[in-house]
Short mmCIF file of C-alpha atoms in Angstrom, two decimals:
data_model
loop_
_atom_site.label_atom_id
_atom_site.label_comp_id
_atom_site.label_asym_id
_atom_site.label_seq_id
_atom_site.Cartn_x
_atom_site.Cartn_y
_atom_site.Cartn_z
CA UNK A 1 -12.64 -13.52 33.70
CA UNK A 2 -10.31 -16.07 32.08
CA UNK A 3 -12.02 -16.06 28.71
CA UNK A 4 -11.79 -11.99 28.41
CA UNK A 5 -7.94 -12.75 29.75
CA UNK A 6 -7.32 -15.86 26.50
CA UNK A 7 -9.54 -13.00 24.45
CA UNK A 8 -6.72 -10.13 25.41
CA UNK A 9 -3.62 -12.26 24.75
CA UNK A 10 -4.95 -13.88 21.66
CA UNK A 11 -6.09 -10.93 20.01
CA UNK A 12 -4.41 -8.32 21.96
CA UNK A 13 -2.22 -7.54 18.93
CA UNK A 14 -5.11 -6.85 16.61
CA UNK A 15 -7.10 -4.58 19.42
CA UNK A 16 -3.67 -2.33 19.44
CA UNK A 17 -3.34 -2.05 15.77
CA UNK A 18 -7.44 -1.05 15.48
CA UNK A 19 -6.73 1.57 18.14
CA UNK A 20 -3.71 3.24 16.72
CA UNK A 21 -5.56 2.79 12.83
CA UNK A 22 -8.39 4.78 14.37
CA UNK A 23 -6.30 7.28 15.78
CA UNK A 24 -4.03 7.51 12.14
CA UNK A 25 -6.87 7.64 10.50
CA UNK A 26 -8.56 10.11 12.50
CA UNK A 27 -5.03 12.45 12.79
CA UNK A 28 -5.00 12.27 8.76
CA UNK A 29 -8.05 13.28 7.99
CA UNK A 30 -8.13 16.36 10.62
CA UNK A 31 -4.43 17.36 9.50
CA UNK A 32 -5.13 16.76 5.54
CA UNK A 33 -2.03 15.06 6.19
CA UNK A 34 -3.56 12.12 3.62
CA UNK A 35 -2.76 13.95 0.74
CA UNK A 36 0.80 14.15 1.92
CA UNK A 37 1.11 10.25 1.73
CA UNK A 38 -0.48 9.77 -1.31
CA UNK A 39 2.20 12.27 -2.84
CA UNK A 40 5.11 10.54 -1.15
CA UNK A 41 3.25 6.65 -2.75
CA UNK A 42 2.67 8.29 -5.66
CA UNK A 43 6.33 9.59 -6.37
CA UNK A 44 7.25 5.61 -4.90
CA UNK A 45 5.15 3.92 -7.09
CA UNK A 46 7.05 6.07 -10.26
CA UNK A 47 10.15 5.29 -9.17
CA UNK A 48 8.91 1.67 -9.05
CA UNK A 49 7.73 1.47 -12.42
CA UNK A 50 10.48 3.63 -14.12
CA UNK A 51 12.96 1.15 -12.55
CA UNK A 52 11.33 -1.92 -13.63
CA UNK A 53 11.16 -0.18 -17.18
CA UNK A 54 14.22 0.68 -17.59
CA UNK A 55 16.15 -3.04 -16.37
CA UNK A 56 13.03 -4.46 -18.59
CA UNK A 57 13.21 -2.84 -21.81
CA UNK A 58 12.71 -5.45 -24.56
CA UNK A 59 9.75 -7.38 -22.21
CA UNK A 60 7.96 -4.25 -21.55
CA UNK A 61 8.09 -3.06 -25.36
CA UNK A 62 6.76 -6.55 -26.33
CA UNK A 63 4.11 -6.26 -24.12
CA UNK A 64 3.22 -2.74 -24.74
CA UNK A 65 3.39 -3.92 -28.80
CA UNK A 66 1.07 -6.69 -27.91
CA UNK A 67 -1.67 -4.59 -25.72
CA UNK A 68 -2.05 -2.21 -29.17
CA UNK A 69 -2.19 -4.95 -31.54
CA UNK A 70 -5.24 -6.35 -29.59
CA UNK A 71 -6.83 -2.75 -29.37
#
């Protein structure tokens, strides 16, 4: 009985997070509430990129300039 109680306080974290991941995952999938998400990281990851663009100009236009010459 002591080993299962070390088990649930060292790990007792992890078994939580696997319970509510299967239940996310499971409420997602049944809801098609997935594609939601991937919209909202989707627009997130734009925003991301067209910031880092726009404070990076003359790095990402090198870059960019370099990629084609290789192709």
């Amino acid at each position: 009985m002591d080993n299962f109680k070390v088990f649930c306080e060292k790990y007792g974290g992890a078994i939580i997070g696997l319970l509510v991941g299967i239940i996310l995952a499971i409420l997602l999938v049944c809801t098609d509430l997935y594609k939601f998400i991937i919209g909202i990281a989707l627009i997130a990851a734009c925003v991301y990129v067209g910031n880092y663009i726009q404070r990076n100009k003359e790095s990402v236009k090198e870059k960019t300039k370099n990629f084609i010459d290789k192709l």
